[in-house]
Amino acid sequence: MFRKVTSAFAALAFSAAVFAGPAFAADDPIVIKFSHVVAENTPKGQMANKFKDMIKERLDGKVKVEVFPNSQLFGDNKVLEAMLLGDVQLAAPSLSKFERYTKSLQIYDLPFLFKDMAAVERFQQSADGQKLLHATSDRGLIGLGYLHNGLKQLSASEPLRVPQDAAGKKFRIMSSDVLAAQFQAVDAVPLKKPFSEVFTLLQTKAIDGQENTWSNIYSKKFFEVQPYITESNHGVLDYMVVTSKEFWLGLPVDIRNEVKATLDEAIKFGNDVADQKAKADRQRIIDSGRSEVIELTDAERSQWVEVMKPVWKEFEEDIGPDLIDAAYNSNM
Ligand code: SIN
């Protein structure tokens, strides 16, 4: 028995009736290629594999999920274009990587906006957060849900305790102007580079540092080539699980409802993994002895907040002051 579709997607289900999507051959399974850039032992990697396994249990013969981790199929600069061309059906790029499609999701990159992941979750589940899942739909991409990774830390070749320590250093960032402004605020040099290139850039010392979550720093071995990690928790790295409107609305309605319900369960599973990995991978890095984890004093942290927070004002017009207030209020 197929589950009931959530109300947010009822409207999409209705538009499917008038949308001429791709036709699926009656006897062949519908193939969902899920492309992502991280390792399998990460929240996103585990969620994708769980989704694949659950779809096999529930829709065997009707739908087949193929997962491509580690940028094997598409890197993060290509996956959304490939999705619009029908070459991949599911992805979960970080929220920072949608800038070419919408300015609204830039809210998630504002430094020091959320005090912890509980606040992120509250905002994402609020009416404002849910509305943002539709921010790219006029560009042909539908957000099916949020997936957590966690809060970002700063890794570097030298210890970073106060903002002046970052001045003049080169940091790899995801493709986001907010993240560029965040590093410019501390007089550092931001470089937009794909995730697949980060390890080599760090290893060859072409860059001095980068920002990422504990699970990405651990699973991609950045800690082996970065002697210092500042536990700054200065921003969030979460994902929007996304598909193309053409593919989604072209699915038979019973299949679409079951795929969505299964995805919701896989996301919940992935969020639990994210929570565990944020603690476990931090500890694994400390235990390795390869990288020193720097805990900031309150006074040191306040200095980072003071220099980075003005970035909010710079992007207020694009994002909307009310939305920023709503996100900020999710900390209460
Ligand atoms: C990801 O977690 O998908 C990659 C994040 C990054 O590009 O740093």
Tab-separated table of C-alpha atoms and ligand atoms in Angstrom:
chain	number	residue	atom	x	y	z
A	1	MET	CA	0.000	0.000	0.000
A	2	PHE	CA	1.537	3.317	-1.022
A	3	ARG	CA	1.853	6.018	1.619
A	4	LYS	CA	0.139	9.375	1.545
A	5	VAL	CA	2.041	12.248	-0.049
A	6	THR	CA	2.819	15.199	2.257
A	7	SER	CA	0.792	18.354	1.781
A	8	ALA	CA	3.779	20.376	0.497
A	9	PHE	CA	3.950	18.031	-2.445
A	10	ALA	CA	0.237	17.764	-3.097
A	11	ALA	CA	0.437	20.870	-5.285
A	12	LEU	CA	3.235	19.317	-7.284
A	13	ALA	CA	1.220	16.135	-7.641
A	14	PHE	CA	-1.625	18.230	-9.035
A	15	SER	CA	0.594	20.018	-11.537
A	16	ALA	CA	1.799	16.601	-12.696
A	17	ALA	CA	-1.647	16.021	-14.132
A	18	VAL	CA	-1.106	18.827	-16.596
A	19	PHE	CA	2.636	18.330	-17.076
A	20	ALA	CA	3.901	16.335	-20.021
A	21	GLY	CA	6.888	14.556	-18.418
A	22	PRO	CA	9.029	11.731	-19.767
A	23	ALA	CA	7.235	8.521	-20.659
A	24	PHE	CA	8.487	5.398	-18.851
A	25	ALA	CA	8.438	2.019	-20.571
A	26	ALA	CA	5.914	-0.270	-18.855
A	27	ASP	CA	8.214	-3.282	-18.365
A	28	ASP	CA	11.548	-1.612	-17.601
A	29	PRO	CA	12.342	-0.346	-14.102
A	30	ILE	CA	12.594	3.424	-13.742
A	31	VAL	CA	16.266	4.168	-13.074
A	32	ILE	CA	17.166	6.843	-10.528
A	33	LYS	CA	20.834	7.788	-10.765
A	34	PHE	CA	21.904	9.430	-7.496
A	35	SER	CA	25.175	11.305	-7.943
A	36	HIS	CA	27.129	12.805	-5.065
A	37	VAL	CA	30.638	14.005	-4.301
A	38	VAL	CA	31.383	12.669	-0.822
A	39	ALA	CA	32.620	9.327	0.475
A	40	GLU	CA	30.233	6.517	1.387
A	41	ASN	CA	31.061	6.747	5.112
A	42	THR	CA	29.410	10.172	5.438
A	43	PRO	CA	25.831	11.237	6.251
A	44	LYS	CA	25.054	11.769	2.545
A	45	GLY	CA	26.824	8.588	1.446
A	46	GLN	CA	24.958	6.527	4.047
A	47	MET	CA	21.636	8.155	3.250
A	48	ALA	CA	22.028	7.478	-0.482
A	49	ASN	CA	22.865	3.807	0.125
A	50	LYS	CA	19.964	3.425	2.565
A	51	PHE	CA	17.601	4.960	0.013
A	52	LYS	CA	18.840	2.542	-2.635
A	53	ASP	CA	18.335	-0.476	-0.321
A	54	MET	CA	14.856	0.621	0.785
A	55	ILE	CA	13.725	1.228	-2.790
A	56	LYS	CA	14.918	-2.268	-3.682
A	57	GLU	CA	12.830	-3.734	-0.833
A	58	ARG	CA	9.722	-1.724	-1.692
A	59	LEU	CA	9.741	-1.190	-5.439
A	60	ASP	CA	11.871	-4.010	-6.810
A	61	GLY	CA	11.352	-4.375	-10.545
A	62	LYS	CA	9.602	-0.997	-10.742
A	63	VAL	CA	12.337	1.408	-9.641
A	64	LYS	CA	16.097	0.933	-9.469
A	65	VAL	CA	18.436	3.323	-7.676
A	66	GLU	CA	22.076	3.567	-8.764
A	67	VAL	CA	24.375	5.511	-6.434
A	68	PHE	CA	27.562	7.200	-7.697
A	69	PRO	CA	29.682	8.541	-4.774
A	70	ASN	CA	32.987	10.472	-4.759
A	71	SER	CA	32.216	12.632	-7.858
A	72	GLN	CA	32.406	9.420	-9.961
A	73	LEU	CA	29.584	10.523	-12.242
A	74	PHE	CA	29.432	14.304	-11.857
A	75	GLY	CA	31.411	16.811	-9.789
A	76	ASP	CA	29.542	19.492	-7.900
A	77	ASN	CA	29.877	22.097	-10.649
A	78	LYS	CA	28.182	19.897	-13.243
A	79	VAL	CA	25.545	17.849	-11.475
A	80	LEU	CA	22.669	20.332	-11.647
A	81	GLU	CA	23.197	20.994	-15.355
A	82	ALA	CA	23.316	17.221	-15.915
A	83	MET	CA	20.063	16.870	-13.965
A	84	LEU	CA	18.304	19.382	-16.193
A	85	LEU	CA	19.522	17.389	-19.205
A	86	GLY	CA	18.116	14.170	-17.715
A	87	ASP	CA	21.514	12.505	-17.188
A	88	VAL	CA	21.049	12.156	-13.422
A	89	GLN	CA	17.815	12.102	-11.407
A	90	LEU	CA	18.809	12.720	-7.792
A	91	ALA	CA	21.565	14.663	-6.037
A	92	ALA	CA	22.088	16.411	-2.736
A	93	PRO	CA	24.479	19.309	-3.316
A	94	SER	CA	25.340	21.461	-0.363
A	95	LEU	CA	23.064	24.482	-0.007
A	96	SER	CA	26.026	26.678	-0.968
A	97	LYS	CA	26.057	25.230	-4.482
A	98	PHE	CA	22.684	26.544	-5.691
A	99	GLU	CA	23.778	30.141	-6.138
A	100	ARG	CA	23.383	30.059	-9.934
A	101	TYR	CA	19.756	28.970	-9.505
A	102	THR	CA	18.555	31.067	-6.559
A	103	LYS	CA	19.848	33.738	-4.187
A	104	SER	CA	17.490	32.741	-1.344
A	105	LEU	CA	19.423	29.652	-0.271
A	106	GLN	CA	22.412	31.901	0.422
A	107	ILE	CA	20.866	32.389	3.838
A	108	TYR	CA	22.410	29.115	4.959
A	109	ASP	CA	25.925	30.437	4.266
A	110	LEU	CA	25.683	33.496	6.529
A	111	PRO	CA	28.411	33.090	9.156
A	112	PHE	CA	27.348	32.562	12.783
A	113	LEU	CA	23.633	32.638	11.905
A	114	PHE	CA	22.721	29.363	13.640
A	115	LYS	CA	24.064	28.528	17.081
A	116	ASP	CA	23.686	24.752	16.651
A	117	MET	CA	22.123	22.063	14.461
A	118	ALA	CA	18.900	22.088	16.497
A	119	ALA	CA	18.361	25.693	15.392
A	120	VAL	CA	19.105	24.722	11.770
A	121	GLU	CA	16.541	21.912	12.015
A	122	ARG	CA	13.904	24.241	13.535
A	123	PHE	CA	14.365	26.749	10.722
A	124	GLN	CA	14.354	24.109	7.973
A	125	GLN	CA	11.114	22.611	9.272
A	126	SER	CA	9.407	26.011	9.677
A	127	ALA	CA	7.095	27.398	6.976
A	128	ASP	CA	9.943	29.677	5.784
A	129	GLY	CA	12.424	26.818	5.613
A	130	GLN	CA	9.988	24.571	3.732
A	131	LYS	CA	9.193	27.356	1.260
A	132	LEU	CA	12.890	27.575	0.406
A	133	LEU	CA	12.738	24.000	-0.920
A	134	HIS	CA	10.797	25.478	-3.850
A	135	ALA	CA	13.227	28.341	-4.495
A	136	THR	CA	14.701	26.656	-7.577
A	137	SER	CA	11.485	25.276	-9.056
A	138	ASP	CA	11.150	28.031	-11.669
A	139	ARG	CA	14.585	26.868	-12.895
A	140	GLY	CA	13.356	23.279	-13.273
A	141	LEU	CA	14.733	21.871	-9.999
A	142	ILE	CA	12.594	20.669	-7.087
A	143	GLY	CA	13.913	20.397	-3.526
A	144	LEU	CA	12.562	17.201	-1.980
A	145	GLY	CA	14.010	17.732	1.501
A	146	TYR	CA	16.942	18.887	3.585
A	147	LEU	CA	19.700	16.597	4.742
A	148	HIS	CA	22.114	17.527	7.527
A	149	ASN	CA	25.853	17.253	7.533
A	150	GLY	CA	26.781	19.654	10.317
A	151	LEU	CA	28.641	22.742	11.417
A	152	LYS	CA	31.843	23.785	9.647
A	153	GLN	CA	35.308	24.026	11.131
A	154	LEU	CA	38.393	25.816	9.763
A	155	SER	CA	41.401	23.690	8.890
A	156	ALA	CA	44.760	25.265	8.056
A	157	SER	CA	48.487	24.810	7.726
A	158	GLU	CA	49.021	27.126	10.706
A	159	PRO	CA	47.025	27.644	13.905
A	160	LEU	CA	44.041	29.998	13.538
A	161	ARG	CA	42.963	31.465	16.869
A	162	VAL	CA	41.947	35.005	15.955
A	163	PRO	CA	40.847	36.483	12.599
A	164	GLN	CA	44.252	38.109	11.987
A	165	ASP	CA	45.775	34.604	11.824
A	166	ALA	CA	43.812	33.996	8.594
A	167	ALA	CA	44.890	37.233	6.887
A	168	GLY	CA	46.636	36.695	3.552
A	169	LYS	CA	45.997	32.930	3.578
A	170	LYS	CA	44.288	31.105	0.697
A	171	PHE	CA	41.147	29.133	1.570
A	172	ARG	CA	39.201	26.830	-0.702
A	173	ILE	CA	35.477	27.592	-0.623
A	174	MET	CA	32.363	26.142	-2.237
A	175	SER	CA	30.855	28.166	-5.098
A	176	SER	CA	29.186	30.823	-2.951
A	177	ASP	CA	29.659	34.596	-2.919
A	178	VAL	CA	28.640	34.671	0.749
A	179	LEU	CA	31.493	32.330	1.615
A	180	ALA	CA	33.844	34.484	-0.455
A	181	ALA	CA	32.722	37.578	1.495
A	182	GLN	CA	33.154	35.697	4.778
A	183	PHE	CA	36.846	35.042	4.054
A	184	GLN	CA	37.397	38.510	2.608
A	185	ALA	CA	36.082	39.873	5.914
A	186	VAL	CA	39.159	38.411	7.624
A	187	ASP	CA	41.475	39.594	4.810
A	188	ALA	CA	41.962	36.046	3.558
A	189	VAL	CA	41.880	34.950	-0.098
A	190	PRO	CA	38.904	32.697	-0.998
A	191	LEU	CA	39.172	30.338	-3.986
A	192	LYS	CA	36.104	28.581	-5.396
A	193	LYS	CA	37.137	25.002	-6.182
A	194	PRO	CA	35.282	21.690	-6.568
A	195	PHE	CA	35.257	19.325	-3.595
A	196	SER	CA	37.109	16.658	-5.599
A	197	GLU	CA	40.194	18.914	-5.821
A	198	VAL	CA	40.478	19.929	-2.164
A	199	PHE	CA	42.770	17.149	-0.896
A	200	THR	CA	45.366	17.708	-3.650
A	201	LEU	CA	45.247	21.483	-3.244
A	202	LEU	CA	45.957	21.074	0.467
A	203	GLN	CA	48.572	18.367	0.003
A	204	THR	CA	50.521	20.374	-2.561
A	205	LYS	CA	50.131	23.517	-0.423
A	206	ALA	CA	48.529	25.366	-3.334
A	207	ILE	CA	46.105	26.595	-0.657
A	208	ASP	CA	46.548	27.103	3.077
A	209	GLY	CA	43.218	25.952	4.387
A	210	GLN	CA	39.552	25.176	3.901
A	211	GLU	CA	36.291	25.015	5.843
A	212	ASN	CA	34.283	21.831	6.276
A	213	THR	CA	32.435	19.506	8.628
A	214	TRP	CA	34.077	16.892	10.814
A	215	SER	CA	32.783	14.069	8.628
A	216	ASN	CA	34.129	15.576	5.381
A	217	ILE	CA	37.477	16.459	6.988
A	218	TYR	CA	37.758	12.895	8.263
A	219	SER	CA	36.398	10.885	5.310
A	220	LYS	CA	38.425	12.829	2.711
A	221	LYS	CA	41.561	12.730	4.901
A	222	PHE	CA	41.998	16.505	4.947
A	223	PHE	CA	43.214	16.137	8.557
A	224	GLU	CA	46.236	14.200	7.298
A	225	VAL	CA	47.459	17.234	5.348
A	226	GLN	CA	46.221	20.007	7.653
A	227	PRO	CA	48.041	20.156	10.998
A	228	TYR	CA	45.470	22.468	12.660
A	229	ILE	CA	41.687	22.479	12.860
A	230	THR	CA	39.966	25.360	14.629
A	231	GLU	CA	36.666	24.276	16.133
A	232	SER	CA	34.871	27.414	14.998
A	233	ASN	CA	31.357	26.069	14.263
A	234	HIS	CA	31.032	29.259	12.216
A	235	GLY	CA	28.599	28.053	9.574
A	236	VAL	CA	26.413	25.186	8.453
A	237	LEU	CA	26.970	22.645	5.673
A	238	ASP	CA	23.663	21.019	4.850
A	239	TYR	CA	22.134	19.679	1.660
A	240	MET	CA	19.049	20.041	-0.469
A	241	VAL	CA	18.009	16.720	-1.964
A	242	VAL	CA	17.020	17.752	-5.446
A	243	THR	CA	15.491	16.325	-8.602
A	244	SER	CA	14.349	17.752	-11.906
A	245	LYS	CA	10.779	18.885	-12.293
A	246	GLU	CA	10.552	17.057	-15.586
A	247	PHE	CA	11.600	13.722	-14.093
A	248	TRP	CA	9.601	14.091	-10.874
A	249	LEU	CA	6.333	15.177	-12.382
A	250	GLY	CA	6.658	12.570	-15.118
A	251	LEU	CA	6.669	9.710	-12.570
A	252	PRO	CA	3.443	7.711	-12.167
A	253	VAL	CA	1.737	9.156	-9.091
A	254	ASP	CA	1.797	5.965	-6.978
A	255	ILE	CA	5.520	5.501	-7.662
A	256	ARG	CA	6.243	9.146	-6.928
A	257	ASN	CA	4.467	8.965	-3.579
A	258	GLU	CA	6.344	5.836	-2.564
A	259	VAL	CA	9.701	7.237	-3.664
A	260	LYS	CA	9.043	10.441	-1.670
A	261	ALA	CA	8.017	8.525	1.465
A	262	THR	CA	11.120	6.330	1.167
A	263	LEU	CA	13.335	9.367	0.652
A	264	ASP	CA	11.897	11.004	3.792
A	265	GLU	CA	12.842	7.906	5.792
A	266	ALA	CA	16.327	7.777	4.256
A	267	ILE	CA	16.834	11.466	5.105
A	268	LYS	CA	15.833	10.836	8.715
A	269	PHE	CA	18.358	8.015	8.827
A	270	GLY	CA	21.026	10.284	7.245
A	271	ASN	CA	20.319	12.993	9.829
A	272	ASP	CA	20.938	10.530	12.667
A	273	VAL	CA	24.201	9.508	10.983
A	274	ALA	CA	25.160	13.210	10.708
A	275	ASP	CA	24.589	13.723	14.398
A	276	GLN	CA	26.718	10.699	15.359
A	277	LYS	CA	29.484	11.450	12.859
A	278	ALA	CA	29.934	15.053	13.976
A	279	LYS	CA	31.086	13.673	17.339
A	280	ALA	CA	32.733	10.411	16.271
A	281	ASP	CA	34.791	11.804	13.363
A	282	ARG	CA	35.983	14.729	15.502
A	283	GLN	CA	37.254	12.188	18.033
A	284	ARG	CA	38.825	10.007	15.320
A	285	ILE	CA	40.786	13.044	14.091
A	286	ILE	CA	41.987	13.840	17.615
A	287	ASP	CA	42.922	10.180	18.192
A	288	SER	CA	44.923	10.095	14.944
A	289	GLY	CA	47.348	12.668	16.349
A	290	ARG	CA	47.765	14.070	12.817
A	291	SER	CA	45.956	17.331	13.433
A	292	GLU	CA	45.616	19.513	16.511
A	293	VAL	CA	42.063	20.580	17.302
A	294	ILE	CA	42.047	24.169	18.571
A	295	GLU	CA	39.193	25.085	20.915
A	296	LEU	CA	38.530	28.824	20.942
A	297	THR	CA	38.064	30.811	24.125
A	298	ASP	CA	34.883	32.923	24.289
A	299	ALA	CA	36.966	36.064	23.710
A	300	GLU	CA	38.659	34.563	20.620
A	301	ARG	CA	35.355	33.369	19.181
A	302	SER	CA	33.777	36.799	19.686
A	303	GLN	CA	36.471	38.301	17.473
A	304	TRP	CA	35.517	35.978	14.577
A	305	VAL	CA	31.841	36.816	15.075
A	306	GLU	CA	32.553	40.534	15.136
A	307	VAL	CA	34.465	40.594	11.830
A	308	MET	CA	32.341	38.064	9.929
A	309	LYS	CA	28.832	39.095	10.960
A	310	PRO	CA	28.766	42.300	8.838
A	311	VAL	CA	28.568	39.929	5.832
A	312	TRP	CA	24.842	39.528	6.673
A	313	LYS	CA	24.202	43.165	5.736
A	314	GLU	CA	25.970	42.731	2.389
A	315	PHE	CA	23.521	39.984	1.333
A	316	GLU	CA	20.421	41.225	3.147
A	317	GLU	CA	18.783	42.604	-0.001
A	318	ASP	CA	19.242	39.379	-1.994
A	319	ILE	CA	18.053	37.097	0.815
A	320	GLY	CA	15.475	39.311	2.492
A	321	PRO	CA	15.796	40.824	6.001
A	322	ASP	CA	12.629	39.063	7.255
A	323	LEU	CA	13.980	35.675	6.274
A	324	ILE	CA	17.267	36.400	8.055
A	325	ASP	CA	15.305	37.444	11.177
A	326	ALA	CA	13.252	34.240	11.016
A	327	ALA	CA	16.381	32.110	10.753
A	328	TYR	CA	18.057	34.014	13.583
A	329	ASN	CA	14.972	33.579	15.776
A	330	SER	CA	15.216	29.797	15.380
A	331	ASN	CA	18.108	30.031	17.874
A	332	MET	CA	15.698	30.998	20.690
B	1	SIN	C1	29.629	17.903	0.277
B	1	SIN	O1	29.562	17.667	1.489
B	1	SIN	O2	28.815	17.518	-0.539
B	1	SIN	C2	30.837	18.653	-0.241
B	1	SIN	C3	31.115	19.858	0.556
B	1	SIN	C4	32.193	20.720	-0.061
B	1	SIN	O3	32.190	20.950	-1.281
B	1	SIN	O4	33.044	21.202	0.696
